[in-house]
Amino acid sequence: MNKLFIYQYVMNIKKSDIYNFGLKQGIKLDEEELALLDNYIKNDFKKIIDNPERILMDAKNKLKVSTYNKLLELYDTYKEKLALLK
């Protein structure tokens, strides 16, 4: 997958996109979690690609347990695709 495409998408993503994706995954994000994830995606997306475990550890104490567990599940689902971006 082309990194430039990913970077352009990230710059245009809206909180509503994140919220709706969460709903499709069975997660109802509260405003604080939504702001946190929006911040990670927009400001740390390169770190997410290069070292996702570090971002996951940072988010662990900032998200509800159920949200964090779902995030880990999604990471396991998509980690092979993330590895292709390195």
Coordinates of N, CA and C in Angstrom, one line a residue:
M1 N 0.8 -1.2 0.0 CA 0.0 0.0 0.0 C 0.9 1.2 0.0
N2 N 0.5 2.2 -0.7 CA 1.3 3.4 -0.9 C 1.2 4.3 0.4
K3 N 2.4 4.6 1.0 CA 2.4 5.4 2.2 C 1.8 6.8 2.0
L4 N 2.1 7.4 0.8 CA 1.5 8.7 0.5 C 0.0 8.7 0.6
F5 N -0.6 7.7 0.1 CA -2.1 7.5 0.1 C -2.6 7.5 1.6
I6 N -1.9 6.8 2.4 CA -2.2 6.7 3.8 C -2.1 8.0 4.5
Y7 N -1.0 8.7 4.3 CA -0.7 10.0 4.9 C -1.8 11.0 4.5
Q8 N -2.2 11.0 3.2 CA -3.2 11.9 2.7 C -4.5 11.6 3.4
Y9 N -4.8 10.3 3.5 CA -6.1 10.0 4.1 C -6.1 10.4 5.6
V10 N -5.0 10.2 6.3 CA -5.0 10.6 7.7 C -5.2 12.1 7.9
M11 N -4.6 12.8 7.0 CA -4.7 14.3 7.2 C -6.2 14.7 7.0
N12 N -7.0 14.0 6.3 CA -8.4 14.3 6.0 C -9.4 13.6 6.9
I13 N -9.0 12.7 7.7 CA -9.9 12.0 8.6 C -10.6 12.9 9.6
K14 N -11.8 12.6 9.8 CA -12.6 13.4 10.8 C -12.9 12.6 12.0
K15 N -13.2 13.2 13.1 CA -13.6 12.5 14.3 C -14.8 11.6 14.0
S16 N -15.7 12.1 13.2 CA -16.9 11.3 12.9 C -16.5 10.0 12.2
D17 N -15.5 10.0 11.3 CA -15.0 8.8 10.7 C -14.5 7.8 11.7
I18 N -13.7 8.3 12.7 CA -13.2 7.5 13.8 C -14.4 6.9 14.6
Y19 N -15.3 7.7 14.9 CA -16.4 7.3 15.8 C -17.2 6.3 15.0
N20 N -17.5 6.5 13.7 CA -18.3 5.5 13.0 C -17.6 4.2 12.8
F21 N -16.3 4.3 12.6 CA -15.5 3.0 12.5 C -15.6 2.2 13.8
G22 N -15.5 3.0 14.9 CA -15.6 2.3 16.2 C -17.0 1.6 16.3
L23 N -18.0 2.3 15.9 CA -19.4 1.7 16.0 C -19.5 0.5 15.2
K24 N -18.9 0.5 14.0 CA -18.9 -0.7 13.2 C -18.1 -1.9 13.8
Q25 N -17.2 -1.5 14.7 CA -16.4 -2.6 15.3 C -17.0 -2.9 16.7
G26 N -18.1 -2.3 17.0 CA -18.7 -2.6 18.3 C -18.3 -1.8 19.5
I27 N -17.6 -0.6 19.2 CA -17.1 0.2 20.2 C -17.9 1.6 20.2
K28 N -18.4 2.0 21.3 CA -19.0 3.3 21.4 C -18.0 4.2 22.2
L29 N -17.3 5.0 21.4 CA -16.3 5.9 22.0 C -16.9 7.1 22.7
D30 N -16.4 7.4 23.9 CA -16.9 8.6 24.5 C -16.0 9.8 24.0
E31 N -16.4 11.0 24.3 CA -15.7 12.1 23.8 C -14.2 12.2 24.1
E32 N -13.8 11.8 25.3 CA -12.4 11.8 25.7 C -11.6 10.8 24.8
E33 N -12.2 9.6 24.7 CA -11.5 8.5 23.9 C -11.4 8.9 22.4
L34 N -12.5 9.5 21.9 CA -12.5 10.0 20.5 C -11.4 11.0 20.3
A35 N -11.3 12.0 21.2 CA -10.3 13.0 21.1 C -8.9 12.4 21.2
L36 N -8.7 11.5 22.1 CA -7.4 10.8 22.2 C -7.0 10.1 20.9
L37 N -7.9 9.3 20.4 CA -7.6 8.5 19.2 C -7.4 9.4 18.0
D38 N -8.2 10.5 17.9 CA -8.0 11.5 16.8 C -6.6 12.1 16.9
N39 N -6.2 12.4 18.1 CA -4.9 13.0 18.3 C -3.8 12.0 17.9
Y40 N -3.9 10.7 18.4 CA -2.9 9.7 18.0 C -2.9 9.6 16.4
I41 N -4.0 9.4 15.8 CA -4.0 9.2 14.4 C -3.4 10.4 13.6
K42 N -3.8 11.6 14.0 CA -3.3 12.8 13.2 C -1.9 13.2 13.6
N43 N -1.5 13.0 14.8 CA -0.2 13.5 15.2 C 0.9 12.4 15.3
D44 N 0.5 11.1 15.5 CA 1.4 10.1 15.7 C 1.3 8.9 14.7
F45 N 0.7 9.2 13.5 CA 0.4 8.1 12.6 C 1.7 7.5 12.1
K46 N 2.8 8.2 12.0 CA 4.1 7.6 11.6 C 4.6 6.7 12.7
K47 N 4.4 7.1 14.0 CA 4.8 6.2 15.1 C 4.0 5.0 15.1
I48 N 2.7 5.1 14.8 CA 1.8 4.0 14.8 C 2.3 3.0 13.7
I49 N 2.7 3.5 12.6 CA 3.3 2.6 11.6 C 4.6 2.0 12.0
D50 N 5.5 2.8 12.5 CA 6.9 2.3 12.8 C 7.0 1.5 14.1
N51 N 6.2 1.9 15.1 CA 6.3 1.2 16.4 C 4.9 1.2 17.1
P52 N 3.9 0.4 16.6 CA 2.6 0.5 17.2 C 2.5 0.0 18.6
E53 N 3.4 -0.9 19.1 CA 3.4 -1.3 20.4 C 3.6 -0.2 21.4
R54 N 4.4 0.8 21.1 CA 4.7 1.9 21.9 C 3.4 2.8 22.1
I55 N 2.7 3.0 21.0 CA 1.5 3.8 21.1 C 0.4 3.0 21.9
L56 N 0.3 1.7 21.7 CA -0.6 0.9 22.4 C -0.4 0.9 23.9
M57 N 0.9 0.9 24.3 CA 1.2 0.9 25.7 C 0.8 2.3 26.3
D58 N 1.1 3.3 25.5 CA 0.7 4.7 25.9 C -0.8 4.9 26.1
A59 N -1.5 4.2 25.2 CA -3.0 4.4 25.3 C -3.6 3.5 26.3
K60 N -2.9 2.5 26.8 CA -3.5 1.5 27.7 C -4.2 2.1 28.9
N61 N -3.6 3.1 29.6 CA -4.2 3.7 30.8 C -5.1 4.9 30.5
K62 N -5.2 5.2 29.2 CA -6.0 6.4 28.8 C -7.4 6.0 28.2
L63 N -7.5 4.7 27.9 CA -8.8 4.3 27.3 C -9.5 3.3 28.3
K64 N -10.8 3.2 28.1 CA -11.6 2.2 28.9 C -11.0 0.8 28.6
V65 N -11.1 -0.1 29.5 CA -10.5 -1.4 29.3 C -11.2 -2.1 28.1
S66 N -12.5 -1.9 27.9 CA -13.1 -2.6 26.8 C -12.7 -2.0 25.4
T67 N -12.5 -0.7 25.4 CA -12.0 0.0 24.2 C -10.5 -0.4 23.9
Y68 N -9.7 -0.5 24.9 CA -8.3 -0.9 24.8 C -8.2 -2.4 24.3
N69 N -9.0 -3.2 24.8 CA -9.0 -4.6 24.4 C -9.5 -4.8 22.9
K70 N -10.4 -4.0 22.5 CA -10.9 -4.0 21.1 C -9.8 -3.4 20.2
L71 N -9.1 -2.4 20.7 CA -8.0 -1.9 20.0 C -6.9 -2.9 19.7
L72 N -6.6 -3.7 20.8 CA -5.6 -4.8 20.6 C -6.1 -5.8 19.6
E73 N -7.4 -6.1 19.7 CA -7.9 -7.1 18.7 C -7.8 -6.6 17.3
L74 N -8.1 -5.3 17.1 CA -8.0 -4.7 15.8 C -6.5 -4.7 15.3
Y75 N -5.6 -4.4 16.3 CA -4.2 -4.4 15.9 C -3.8 -5.8 15.5
D76 N -4.2 -6.8 16.2 CA -3.8 -8.2 15.8 C -4.4 -8.5 14.4
T77 N -5.6 -8.0 14.1 CA -6.2 -8.2 12.8 C -5.4 -7.5 11.7
Y78 N -4.9 -6.3 11.9 CA -4.3 -5.5 10.9 C -2.7 -5.4 11.0
K79 N -2.1 -6.0 11.9 CA -0.6 -5.8 12.1 C 0.2 -6.3 10.9
E80 N -0.3 -7.3 10.2 CA 0.5 -7.7 9.0 C 0.4 -6.6 7.9
K81 N -0.7 -5.9 7.8 CA -0.8 -4.8 6.8 C 0.0 -3.6 7.3
L82 N 0.1 -3.4 8.6 CA 0.9 -2.3 9.1 C 2.4 -2.6 8.8
A83 N 2.8 -3.8 8.9 CA 4.2 -4.2 8.7 C 4.6 -3.9 7.2
L84 N 3.7 -4.0 6.3 CA 4.0 -3.8 4.9 C 4.3 -2.3 4.7
L85 N 3.8 -1.4 5.6 CA 4.1 0.0 5.4 C 5.4 0.5 5.9
K86 N 6.1 -0.4 6.6 CA 7.5 0.0 7.1 C 8.5 0.1 6.0

